[in-house]
């Protein structure tokens, strides 16, 4: 995709913060389809080892950022009762926490009066936005980079409003 910096490069360049807002109740990411199907059958997340091969790239990127002093936070807005996919994400969040991320959850009902962008995003150092676009069935439709100050401010304000209301992972009961 033209003019889209790789996520790993954006995270490596971050100096202060990297925040991620997720707003979908299900994702259809091909690389995790088999693992998600196994979770649906068993109710047990098949890969919770932060040192395992399935997580190694992610965990090492997050740990390196956190070691540099980057605050990495993730907030998820979810419908309740939650979907099977959200149960899968919730179960796997222990790995995000082990890597150094902070994660919070917000019931969609509690977000009704918040101004939110139309897509999930990562915001780096309050200035560079990487929107994640998805198809109707949750497959990736590719990222989009934006650096206009008003777009970064919209995303920063939205994230902080969600974060303030959201429940830390350890306290969010499905």
Short mmCIF file of N, CA and C in Angstrom, two decimals:
data_model
loop_
_atom_site.label_atom_id
_atom_site.label_comp_id
_atom_site.label_asym_id
_atom_site.label_seq_id
_atom_site.Cartn_x
_atom_site.Cartn_y
_atom_site.Cartn_z
N UNK A 1 0.85 -1.18 0.00
CA UNK A 1 0.00 0.00 0.00
C UNK A 1 0.89 1.24 0.00
N UNK A 2 0.67 2.17 -0.90
CA UNK A 2 1.55 3.34 -1.00
C UNK A 2 1.47 4.22 0.24
N UNK A 3 2.62 4.80 0.60
CA UNK A 3 2.71 5.76 1.69
C UNK A 3 2.27 5.22 3.05
N UNK A 4 2.39 3.93 3.26
CA UNK A 4 2.05 3.37 4.56
C UNK A 4 3.32 2.77 5.16
N UNK A 5 3.73 3.34 6.27
CA UNK A 5 4.91 2.86 6.97
C UNK A 5 4.55 1.58 7.71
N UNK A 6 5.44 0.63 7.72
CA UNK A 6 5.21 -0.63 8.43
C UNK A 6 4.99 -0.35 9.91
N UNK A 7 4.07 -1.10 10.50
CA UNK A 7 3.78 -0.94 11.92
C UNK A 7 5.05 -1.05 12.74
N UNK A 8 5.87 -2.04 12.45
CA UNK A 8 7.10 -2.25 13.23
C UNK A 8 8.00 -1.02 13.19
N UNK A 9 8.07 -0.35 12.05
CA UNK A 9 8.88 0.86 11.93
C UNK A 9 8.28 2.01 12.73
N UNK A 10 6.96 2.13 12.71
CA UNK A 10 6.29 3.19 13.48
C UNK A 10 6.52 2.98 14.98
N UNK A 11 6.38 1.75 15.42
CA UNK A 11 6.59 1.46 16.84
C UNK A 11 8.05 1.69 17.23
N UNK A 12 8.96 1.29 16.36
CA UNK A 12 10.39 1.48 16.64
C UNK A 12 10.75 2.96 16.70
N UNK A 13 10.04 3.80 15.97
CA UNK A 13 10.31 5.24 15.97
C UNK A 13 9.61 5.97 17.11
N UNK A 14 8.62 5.35 17.73
CA UNK A 14 7.88 6.02 18.81
C UNK A 14 8.81 6.34 19.98
N UNK A 15 8.62 7.50 20.56
CA UNK A 15 9.46 7.93 21.66
C UNK A 15 8.70 8.03 22.98
N UNK A 16 7.39 8.26 22.93
CA UNK A 16 6.64 8.50 24.16
C UNK A 16 5.43 7.59 24.32
N UNK A 17 4.67 7.43 23.22
CA UNK A 17 3.42 6.69 23.36
C UNK A 17 3.00 6.00 22.07
N UNK A 18 2.31 4.89 22.27
CA UNK A 18 1.67 4.18 21.16
C UNK A 18 0.35 3.67 21.74
N UNK A 19 -0.75 4.19 21.22
CA UNK A 19 -2.06 3.79 21.73
C UNK A 19 -2.88 3.18 20.60
N UNK A 20 -3.68 2.20 20.99
CA UNK A 20 -4.46 1.43 20.01
C UNK A 20 -5.91 1.39 20.47
N UNK A 21 -6.82 1.80 19.59
CA UNK A 21 -8.25 1.71 19.89
C UNK A 21 -8.87 0.70 18.94
N UNK A 22 -9.50 -0.30 19.52
CA UNK A 22 -10.21 -1.35 18.77
C UNK A 22 -11.69 -1.20 19.05
N UNK A 23 -12.50 -1.25 17.98
CA UNK A 23 -13.92 -1.01 18.14
C UNK A 23 -14.82 -2.07 17.49
N UNK A 24 -14.26 -3.12 16.97
CA UNK A 24 -15.06 -4.17 16.33
C UNK A 24 -15.33 -5.31 17.32
N UNK A 25 -16.43 -5.99 17.12
CA UNK A 25 -16.76 -7.14 17.96
C UNK A 25 -16.22 -8.44 17.41
N UNK A 26 -15.73 -8.40 16.19
CA UNK A 26 -15.09 -9.58 15.65
C UNK A 26 -14.20 -9.17 14.49
N UNK A 27 -13.14 -9.93 14.35
CA UNK A 27 -12.17 -9.71 13.28
C UNK A 27 -12.03 -11.03 12.54
N UNK A 28 -11.75 -10.96 11.27
CA UNK A 28 -11.59 -12.17 10.46
C UNK A 28 -10.18 -12.23 9.89
N UNK A 29 -9.20 -12.16 10.74
CA UNK A 29 -7.80 -12.13 10.31
C UNK A 29 -7.37 -13.56 9.95
N UNK A 30 -6.99 -13.75 8.72
CA UNK A 30 -6.68 -15.09 8.21
C UNK A 30 -5.60 -15.79 9.03
N UNK A 31 -4.59 -15.06 9.46
CA UNK A 31 -3.47 -15.68 10.17
C UNK A 31 -3.87 -16.29 11.51
N UNK A 32 -4.99 -15.86 12.07
CA UNK A 32 -5.40 -16.41 13.36
C UNK A 32 -6.66 -17.27 13.27
N UNK A 33 -7.11 -17.58 12.07
CA UNK A 33 -8.36 -18.32 11.88
C UNK A 33 -8.33 -19.70 12.53
N UNK A 34 -7.26 -20.45 12.35
CA UNK A 34 -7.19 -21.80 12.91
C UNK A 34 -7.16 -21.75 14.44
N UNK A 35 -6.41 -20.82 14.97
CA UNK A 35 -6.32 -20.67 16.43
C UNK A 35 -7.68 -20.26 17.01
N UNK A 36 -8.36 -19.34 16.34
CA UNK A 36 -9.67 -18.90 16.81
C UNK A 36 -10.68 -20.06 16.74
N UNK A 37 -10.62 -20.83 15.69
CA UNK A 37 -11.53 -21.98 15.58
C UNK A 37 -11.28 -22.98 16.69
N UNK A 38 -10.03 -23.21 17.01
CA UNK A 38 -9.70 -24.10 18.13
C UNK A 38 -10.26 -23.55 19.44
N UNK A 39 -10.15 -22.24 19.64
CA UNK A 39 -10.71 -21.61 20.83
C UNK A 39 -12.23 -21.80 20.88
N UNK A 40 -12.88 -21.61 19.73
CA UNK A 40 -14.34 -21.78 19.69
C UNK A 40 -14.74 -23.20 20.09
N UNK A 41 -13.95 -24.19 19.65
CA UNK A 41 -14.27 -25.60 19.96
C UNK A 41 -14.00 -25.95 21.41
N UNK A 42 -12.92 -25.41 21.96
CA UNK A 42 -12.47 -25.86 23.29
C UNK A 42 -12.74 -24.86 24.41
N UNK A 43 -12.88 -23.58 24.06
CA UNK A 43 -13.02 -22.56 25.08
C UNK A 43 -11.71 -22.19 25.75
N UNK A 44 -10.62 -22.72 25.22
CA UNK A 44 -9.29 -22.47 25.78
C UNK A 44 -8.41 -21.85 24.68
N UNK A 45 -7.77 -20.74 25.02
CA UNK A 45 -6.87 -20.10 24.05
C UNK A 45 -5.67 -21.02 23.85
N UNK A 46 -5.35 -21.37 22.60
CA UNK A 46 -4.27 -22.34 22.36
C UNK A 46 -2.85 -21.80 22.46
N UNK A 47 -2.69 -20.47 22.58
CA UNK A 47 -1.32 -19.94 22.59
C UNK A 47 -1.23 -18.77 23.57
N UNK A 48 -0.88 -19.08 24.80
CA UNK A 48 -0.75 -18.04 25.83
C UNK A 48 0.68 -17.88 26.32
N UNK A 49 1.63 -18.39 25.57
CA UNK A 49 3.03 -18.31 25.96
C UNK A 49 3.68 -17.11 25.29
N UNK A 50 3.96 -16.04 26.04
CA UNK A 50 4.59 -14.87 25.42
C UNK A 50 5.95 -15.16 24.80
N UNK A 51 6.56 -16.25 25.21
CA UNK A 51 7.87 -16.61 24.66
C UNK A 51 7.73 -17.55 23.46
N UNK A 52 6.51 -17.96 23.14
CA UNK A 52 6.28 -18.90 22.05
C UNK A 52 6.45 -18.25 20.68
N UNK A 53 6.61 -19.08 19.68
CA UNK A 53 6.83 -18.62 18.31
C UNK A 53 5.69 -17.77 17.78
N UNK A 54 4.48 -18.08 18.17
CA UNK A 54 3.32 -17.34 17.67
C UNK A 54 3.28 -15.89 18.11
N UNK A 55 3.90 -15.59 19.20
CA UNK A 55 3.88 -14.23 19.75
C UNK A 55 5.23 -13.53 19.68
N UNK A 56 6.28 -14.23 19.31
CA UNK A 56 7.64 -13.71 19.49
C UNK A 56 7.86 -12.35 18.83
N UNK A 57 7.40 -12.16 17.62
CA UNK A 57 7.60 -10.87 16.96
C UNK A 57 6.89 -9.74 17.68
N UNK A 58 5.63 -9.98 18.04
CA UNK A 58 4.85 -8.96 18.73
C UNK A 58 5.45 -8.63 20.10
N UNK A 59 5.68 -9.66 20.88
CA UNK A 59 6.18 -9.46 22.24
C UNK A 59 7.52 -8.73 22.21
N UNK A 60 8.41 -9.10 21.31
CA UNK A 60 9.71 -8.43 21.28
C UNK A 60 9.58 -6.97 20.86
N UNK A 61 8.68 -6.66 19.93
CA UNK A 61 8.47 -5.25 19.53
C UNK A 61 7.94 -4.42 20.69
N UNK A 62 6.94 -4.96 21.38
CA UNK A 62 6.34 -4.21 22.49
C UNK A 62 7.34 -4.05 23.63
N UNK A 63 8.03 -5.13 23.97
CA UNK A 63 9.03 -5.04 25.05
C UNK A 63 10.12 -4.03 24.73
N UNK A 64 10.56 -3.98 23.48
CA UNK A 64 11.60 -3.03 23.10
C UNK A 64 11.08 -1.59 23.23
N UNK A 65 9.85 -1.36 22.82
CA UNK A 65 9.26 -0.02 22.94
C UNK A 65 9.13 0.38 24.41
N UNK A 66 8.60 -0.51 25.22
CA UNK A 66 8.42 -0.22 26.64
C UNK A 66 9.77 0.03 27.31
N UNK A 67 10.78 -0.73 26.94
CA UNK A 67 12.12 -0.56 27.50
C UNK A 67 12.69 0.82 27.17
N UNK A 68 12.28 1.39 26.02
CA UNK A 68 12.71 2.74 25.64
C UNK A 68 11.90 3.82 26.34
N UNK A 69 10.90 3.42 27.12
CA UNK A 69 10.06 4.39 27.82
C UNK A 69 8.77 4.74 27.10
N UNK A 70 8.42 3.98 26.07
CA UNK A 70 7.18 4.22 25.35
C UNK A 70 6.03 3.59 26.14
N UNK A 71 5.00 4.37 26.39
CA UNK A 71 3.81 3.89 27.06
C UNK A 71 2.90 3.28 25.99
N UNK A 72 2.66 1.98 26.07
CA UNK A 72 1.85 1.28 25.08
C UNK A 72 0.53 0.90 25.74
N UNK A 73 -0.56 1.49 25.21
CA UNK A 73 -1.89 1.24 25.78
C UNK A 73 -2.85 0.81 24.67
N UNK A 74 -3.76 -0.07 25.05
CA UNK A 74 -4.77 -0.59 24.12
C UNK A 74 -6.12 -0.51 24.82
N UNK A 75 -7.12 0.02 24.12
CA UNK A 75 -8.48 0.06 24.65
C UNK A 75 -9.40 -0.62 23.63
N UNK A 76 -10.33 -1.39 24.16
CA UNK A 76 -11.28 -2.12 23.31
C UNK A 76 -12.69 -1.74 23.71
N UNK A 77 -13.47 -1.31 22.74
CA UNK A 77 -14.89 -1.04 22.94
C UNK A 77 -15.62 -2.27 22.45
N UNK A 78 -16.45 -2.86 23.32
CA UNK A 78 -17.11 -4.13 22.97
C UNK A 78 -18.59 -4.10 23.32
N UNK A 79 -19.36 -4.81 22.50
CA UNK A 79 -20.77 -5.01 22.79
C UNK A 79 -20.89 -6.10 23.85
N UNK A 80 -21.92 -5.97 24.66
CA UNK A 80 -22.18 -7.00 25.68
C UNK A 80 -23.60 -7.52 25.51
N UNK A 81 -23.81 -8.83 25.65
CA UNK A 81 -22.77 -9.82 25.92
C UNK A 81 -21.77 -9.88 24.76
N UNK A 82 -20.55 -10.26 25.10
CA UNK A 82 -19.46 -10.25 24.11
C UNK A 82 -19.58 -11.41 23.14
N UNK A 83 -18.95 -11.22 21.99
CA UNK A 83 -18.90 -12.27 20.97
C UNK A 83 -17.85 -13.30 21.32
N UNK A 84 -17.88 -14.42 20.61
CA UNK A 84 -16.85 -15.45 20.79
C UNK A 84 -15.47 -14.87 20.49
N UNK A 85 -15.38 -13.99 19.50
CA UNK A 85 -14.08 -13.42 19.17
C UNK A 85 -13.54 -12.56 20.32
N UNK A 86 -14.41 -11.80 20.95
CA UNK A 86 -13.97 -10.98 22.08
C UNK A 86 -13.54 -11.87 23.24
N UNK A 87 -14.21 -13.00 23.45
CA UNK A 87 -13.76 -13.95 24.47
C UNK A 87 -12.34 -14.45 24.15
N UNK A 88 -12.09 -14.72 22.88
CA UNK A 88 -10.78 -15.16 22.40
C UNK A 88 -9.74 -14.07 22.67
N UNK A 89 -10.06 -12.81 22.31
CA UNK A 89 -9.14 -11.70 22.55
C UNK A 89 -8.87 -11.53 24.04
N UNK A 90 -9.94 -11.60 24.82
CA UNK A 90 -9.81 -11.42 26.27
C UNK A 90 -8.87 -12.48 26.85
N UNK A 91 -9.05 -13.72 26.42
CA UNK A 91 -8.21 -14.81 26.91
C UNK A 91 -6.75 -14.59 26.53
N UNK A 92 -6.50 -14.08 25.34
CA UNK A 92 -5.13 -13.87 24.87
C UNK A 92 -4.47 -12.61 25.38
N UNK A 93 -5.22 -11.75 26.03
CA UNK A 93 -4.68 -10.48 26.50
C UNK A 93 -3.59 -10.64 27.54
N UNK A 94 -3.54 -11.78 28.20
CA UNK A 94 -2.46 -12.01 29.17
C UNK A 94 -1.09 -11.87 28.50
N UNK A 95 -1.02 -12.19 27.22
CA UNK A 95 0.25 -12.06 26.50
C UNK A 95 0.56 -10.58 26.25
N UNK A 96 -0.45 -9.79 25.88
CA UNK A 96 -0.24 -8.35 25.70
C UNK A 96 0.30 -7.73 26.99
N UNK A 97 -0.30 -8.12 28.11
CA UNK A 97 0.13 -7.60 29.41
C UNK A 97 1.56 -8.03 29.73
N UNK A 98 1.88 -9.29 29.46
CA UNK A 98 3.23 -9.79 29.71
C UNK A 98 4.27 -9.06 28.87
N UNK A 99 3.86 -8.60 27.69
CA UNK A 99 4.78 -7.87 26.82
C UNK A 99 5.00 -6.44 27.31
N UNK A 100 4.07 -5.92 28.12
CA UNK A 100 4.22 -4.57 28.65
C UNK A 100 3.11 -3.61 28.28
N UNK A 101 2.14 -4.08 27.51
CA UNK A 101 0.98 -3.24 27.18
C UNK A 101 0.09 -3.08 28.41
N UNK A 102 -0.61 -1.97 28.45
CA UNK A 102 -1.72 -1.78 29.38
C UNK A 102 -2.99 -1.93 28.53
N UNK A 103 -3.97 -2.66 29.04
CA UNK A 103 -5.18 -2.93 28.26
C UNK A 103 -6.41 -2.65 29.11
N UNK A 104 -7.36 -1.96 28.51
CA UNK A 104 -8.65 -1.69 29.15
C UNK A 104 -9.79 -2.03 28.20
N UNK A 105 -10.96 -2.26 28.80
CA UNK A 105 -12.18 -2.65 28.08
C UNK A 105 -13.30 -1.68 28.43
N UNK A 106 -14.09 -1.32 27.43
CA UNK A 106 -15.24 -0.44 27.65
C UNK A 106 -16.47 -1.03 26.97
N UNK A 107 -17.52 -1.20 27.75
CA UNK A 107 -18.79 -1.65 27.17
C UNK A 107 -19.29 -0.58 26.19
N UNK A 108 -19.73 -1.01 25.03
CA UNK A 108 -20.19 -0.10 23.99
C UNK A 108 -21.26 0.86 24.52
N UNK A 109 -22.13 0.39 25.40
CA UNK A 109 -23.18 1.25 25.98
C UNK A 109 -22.58 2.46 26.70
N UNK A 110 -21.39 2.30 27.21
CA UNK A 110 -20.73 3.39 27.93
C UNK A 110 -19.98 4.34 27.01
N UNK A 111 -20.01 4.09 25.72
CA UNK A 111 -19.30 4.93 24.76
C UNK A 111 -20.25 5.74 23.88
N UNK A 112 -21.54 5.66 24.14
CA UNK A 112 -22.53 6.28 23.24
C UNK A 112 -22.35 7.78 23.08
N UNK A 113 -21.87 8.46 24.10
CA UNK A 113 -21.74 9.91 24.01
C UNK A 113 -20.31 10.37 23.70
N UNK A 114 -19.48 9.46 23.25
CA UNK A 114 -18.10 9.81 22.89
C UNK A 114 -17.97 10.00 21.38
N UNK A 115 -17.18 10.99 20.99
CA UNK A 115 -16.88 11.21 19.57
C UNK A 115 -15.73 10.27 19.20
N UNK A 116 -16.01 9.32 18.32
CA UNK A 116 -15.03 8.31 17.95
C UNK A 116 -14.79 8.33 16.44
N UNK A 117 -13.55 8.08 16.01
CA UNK A 117 -13.31 7.96 14.57
C UNK A 117 -14.00 6.71 14.03
N UNK A 118 -14.15 6.62 12.76
CA UNK A 118 -14.88 5.52 12.14
C UNK A 118 -14.12 4.21 12.06
N UNK A 119 -12.84 4.21 12.40
CA UNK A 119 -12.03 3.00 12.25
C UNK A 119 -11.09 2.82 13.43
N UNK A 120 -10.71 1.56 13.65
CA UNK A 120 -9.66 1.26 14.62
C UNK A 120 -8.39 2.00 14.21
N UNK A 121 -7.55 2.29 15.20
CA UNK A 121 -6.31 2.99 14.85
C UNK A 121 -5.23 2.74 15.89
N UNK A 122 -4.01 2.99 15.47
CA UNK A 122 -2.86 3.18 16.33
C UNK A 122 -2.47 4.64 16.20
N UNK A 123 -2.11 5.27 17.31
CA UNK A 123 -1.63 6.65 17.32
C UNK A 123 -0.26 6.65 17.99
N UNK A 124 0.73 7.15 17.27
CA UNK A 124 2.11 7.15 17.75
C UNK A 124 2.53 8.57 18.14
N UNK A 125 2.97 8.71 19.38
CA UNK A 125 3.45 9.99 19.91
C UNK A 125 2.46 11.13 19.69
N UNK A 126 1.18 10.80 19.65
CA UNK A 126 0.14 11.81 19.51
C UNK A 126 0.12 12.51 18.18
N UNK A 127 0.87 12.00 17.19
CA UNK A 127 1.01 12.74 15.94
C UNK A 127 0.77 11.93 14.67
N UNK A 128 1.05 10.66 14.69
CA UNK A 128 0.93 9.84 13.48
C UNK A 128 -0.15 8.78 13.72
N UNK A 129 -1.15 8.77 12.87
CA UNK A 129 -2.26 7.82 12.99
C UNK A 129 -2.12 6.77 11.90
N UNK A 130 -2.28 5.53 12.30
CA UNK A 130 -2.34 4.41 11.34
C UNK A 130 -3.70 3.75 11.55
N UNK A 131 -4.64 4.13 10.65
CA UNK A 131 -5.96 3.52 10.71
C UNK A 131 -5.88 2.10 10.18
N UNK A 132 -6.65 1.22 10.78
CA UNK A 132 -6.77 -0.16 10.30
C UNK A 132 -8.16 -0.31 9.71
N UNK A 133 -8.21 -0.53 8.41
CA UNK A 133 -9.50 -0.71 7.74
C UNK A 133 -9.81 -2.21 7.63
N UNK A 134 -11.10 -2.53 7.75
CA UNK A 134 -11.56 -3.92 7.68
C UNK A 134 -12.76 -4.02 6.75
N UNK A 135 -12.92 -5.19 6.17
CA UNK A 135 -14.09 -5.47 5.36
C UNK A 135 -15.26 -5.78 6.29
N UNK A 136 -16.44 -5.94 5.72
CA UNK A 136 -17.61 -6.24 6.52
C UNK A 136 -17.48 -7.51 7.33
N UNK A 137 -16.75 -8.49 6.80
CA UNK A 137 -16.59 -9.75 7.54
C UNK A 137 -15.35 -9.77 8.43
N UNK A 138 -14.70 -8.62 8.56
CA UNK A 138 -13.59 -8.51 9.49
C UNK A 138 -12.20 -8.75 8.94
N UNK A 139 -12.10 -9.04 7.65
CA UNK A 139 -10.78 -9.23 7.05
C UNK A 139 -10.08 -7.87 6.92
N UNK A 140 -8.78 -7.88 6.94
CA UNK A 140 -8.05 -6.63 6.78
C UNK A 140 -8.28 -6.06 5.39
N UNK A 141 -8.57 -4.76 5.35
CA UNK A 141 -8.71 -4.05 4.08
C UNK A 141 -7.55 -3.07 3.91
N UNK A 142 -6.53 -3.23 4.75
CA UNK A 142 -5.33 -2.41 4.63
C UNK A 142 -5.33 -1.20 5.52
N UNK A 143 -4.14 -0.72 5.82
CA UNK A 143 -3.98 0.45 6.68
C UNK A 143 -4.00 1.76 5.87
N UNK A 144 -4.13 2.84 6.61
CA UNK A 144 -4.06 4.19 6.04
C UNK A 144 -3.32 5.06 7.04
N UNK A 145 -2.35 5.81 6.54
CA UNK A 145 -1.57 6.71 7.39
C UNK A 145 -2.12 8.13 7.28
N UNK A 146 -2.18 8.80 8.45
CA UNK A 146 -2.61 10.20 8.47
C UNK A 146 -1.75 10.93 9.49
N UNK A 147 -1.37 12.16 9.16
CA UNK A 147 -0.58 12.94 10.11
C UNK A 147 -1.09 14.37 10.27
N UNK A 148 -2.28 14.65 9.73
CA UNK A 148 -2.83 15.99 9.92
C UNK A 148 -3.12 16.20 11.41
N UNK A 149 -2.78 17.35 11.94
CA UNK A 149 -2.98 17.60 13.38
C UNK A 149 -4.43 17.39 13.84
N UNK A 150 -5.41 17.77 13.04
CA UNK A 150 -6.80 17.60 13.50
C UNK A 150 -7.21 16.13 13.56
N UNK A 151 -6.64 15.30 12.70
CA UNK A 151 -6.93 13.85 12.73
C UNK A 151 -6.25 13.23 13.95
N UNK A 152 -5.01 13.59 14.19
CA UNK A 152 -4.30 13.08 15.37
C UNK A 152 -5.00 13.51 16.66
N UNK A 153 -5.49 14.74 16.69
CA UNK A 153 -6.19 15.23 17.89
C UNK A 153 -7.51 14.48 18.09
N UNK A 154 -8.26 14.25 17.02
CA UNK A 154 -9.50 13.48 17.13
C UNK A 154 -9.20 12.11 17.75
N UNK A 155 -8.18 11.45 17.23
CA UNK A 155 -7.84 10.11 17.73
C UNK A 155 -7.32 10.15 19.16
N UNK A 156 -6.48 11.13 19.47
CA UNK A 156 -5.96 11.25 20.84
C UNK A 156 -7.09 11.52 21.83
N UNK A 157 -7.97 12.44 21.48
CA UNK A 157 -9.09 12.76 22.37
C UNK A 157 -10.02 11.56 22.54
N UNK A 158 -10.30 10.87 21.45
CA UNK A 158 -11.17 9.69 21.51
C UNK A 158 -10.54 8.62 22.39
N UNK A 159 -9.27 8.35 22.17
CA UNK A 159 -8.61 7.32 22.96
C UNK A 159 -8.64 7.67 24.44
N UNK A 160 -8.29 8.89 24.79
CA UNK A 160 -8.24 9.28 26.20
C UNK A 160 -9.62 9.23 26.84
N UNK A 161 -10.67 9.59 26.10
CA UNK A 161 -12.02 9.51 26.64
C UNK A 161 -12.41 8.07 26.92
N UNK A 162 -12.07 7.18 26.00
CA UNK A 162 -12.35 5.76 26.20
C UNK A 162 -11.53 5.24 27.38
N UNK A 163 -10.25 5.54 27.40
CA UNK A 163 -9.35 5.05 28.45
C UNK A 163 -9.85 5.45 29.84
N UNK A 164 -10.31 6.69 29.95
CA UNK A 164 -10.77 7.19 31.25
C UNK A 164 -11.97 6.39 31.77
N UNK A 165 -12.85 5.95 30.88
CA UNK A 165 -14.05 5.21 31.29
C UNK A 165 -13.84 3.70 31.35
N UNK A 166 -12.84 3.23 30.66
CA UNK A 166 -12.67 1.79 30.50
C UNK A 166 -12.18 1.11 31.77
N UNK A 167 -12.38 -0.19 31.81
CA UNK A 167 -12.03 -1.02 32.95
C UNK A 167 -10.71 -1.74 32.66
N UNK A 168 -9.76 -1.71 33.59
CA UNK A 168 -8.51 -2.45 33.37
C UNK A 168 -8.81 -3.94 33.11
N UNK A 169 -7.97 -4.54 32.29
CA UNK A 169 -8.19 -5.93 31.89
C UNK A 169 -8.46 -6.84 33.09
N UNK A 170 -7.66 -6.69 34.12
CA UNK A 170 -7.77 -7.57 35.29
C UNK A 170 -9.13 -7.47 35.97
N UNK A 171 -9.85 -6.38 35.74
CA UNK A 171 -11.15 -6.17 36.40
C UNK A 171 -12.33 -6.41 35.46
N UNK A 172 -12.05 -6.58 34.17
CA UNK A 172 -13.15 -6.74 33.21
C UNK A 172 -13.58 -8.20 33.17
N UNK A 173 -14.79 -8.45 33.63
CA UNK A 173 -15.35 -9.80 33.68
C UNK A 173 -16.26 -9.99 32.50
N UNK A 174 -16.04 -11.07 31.77
CA UNK A 174 -16.92 -11.37 30.62
C UNK A 174 -18.25 -11.92 31.09
#
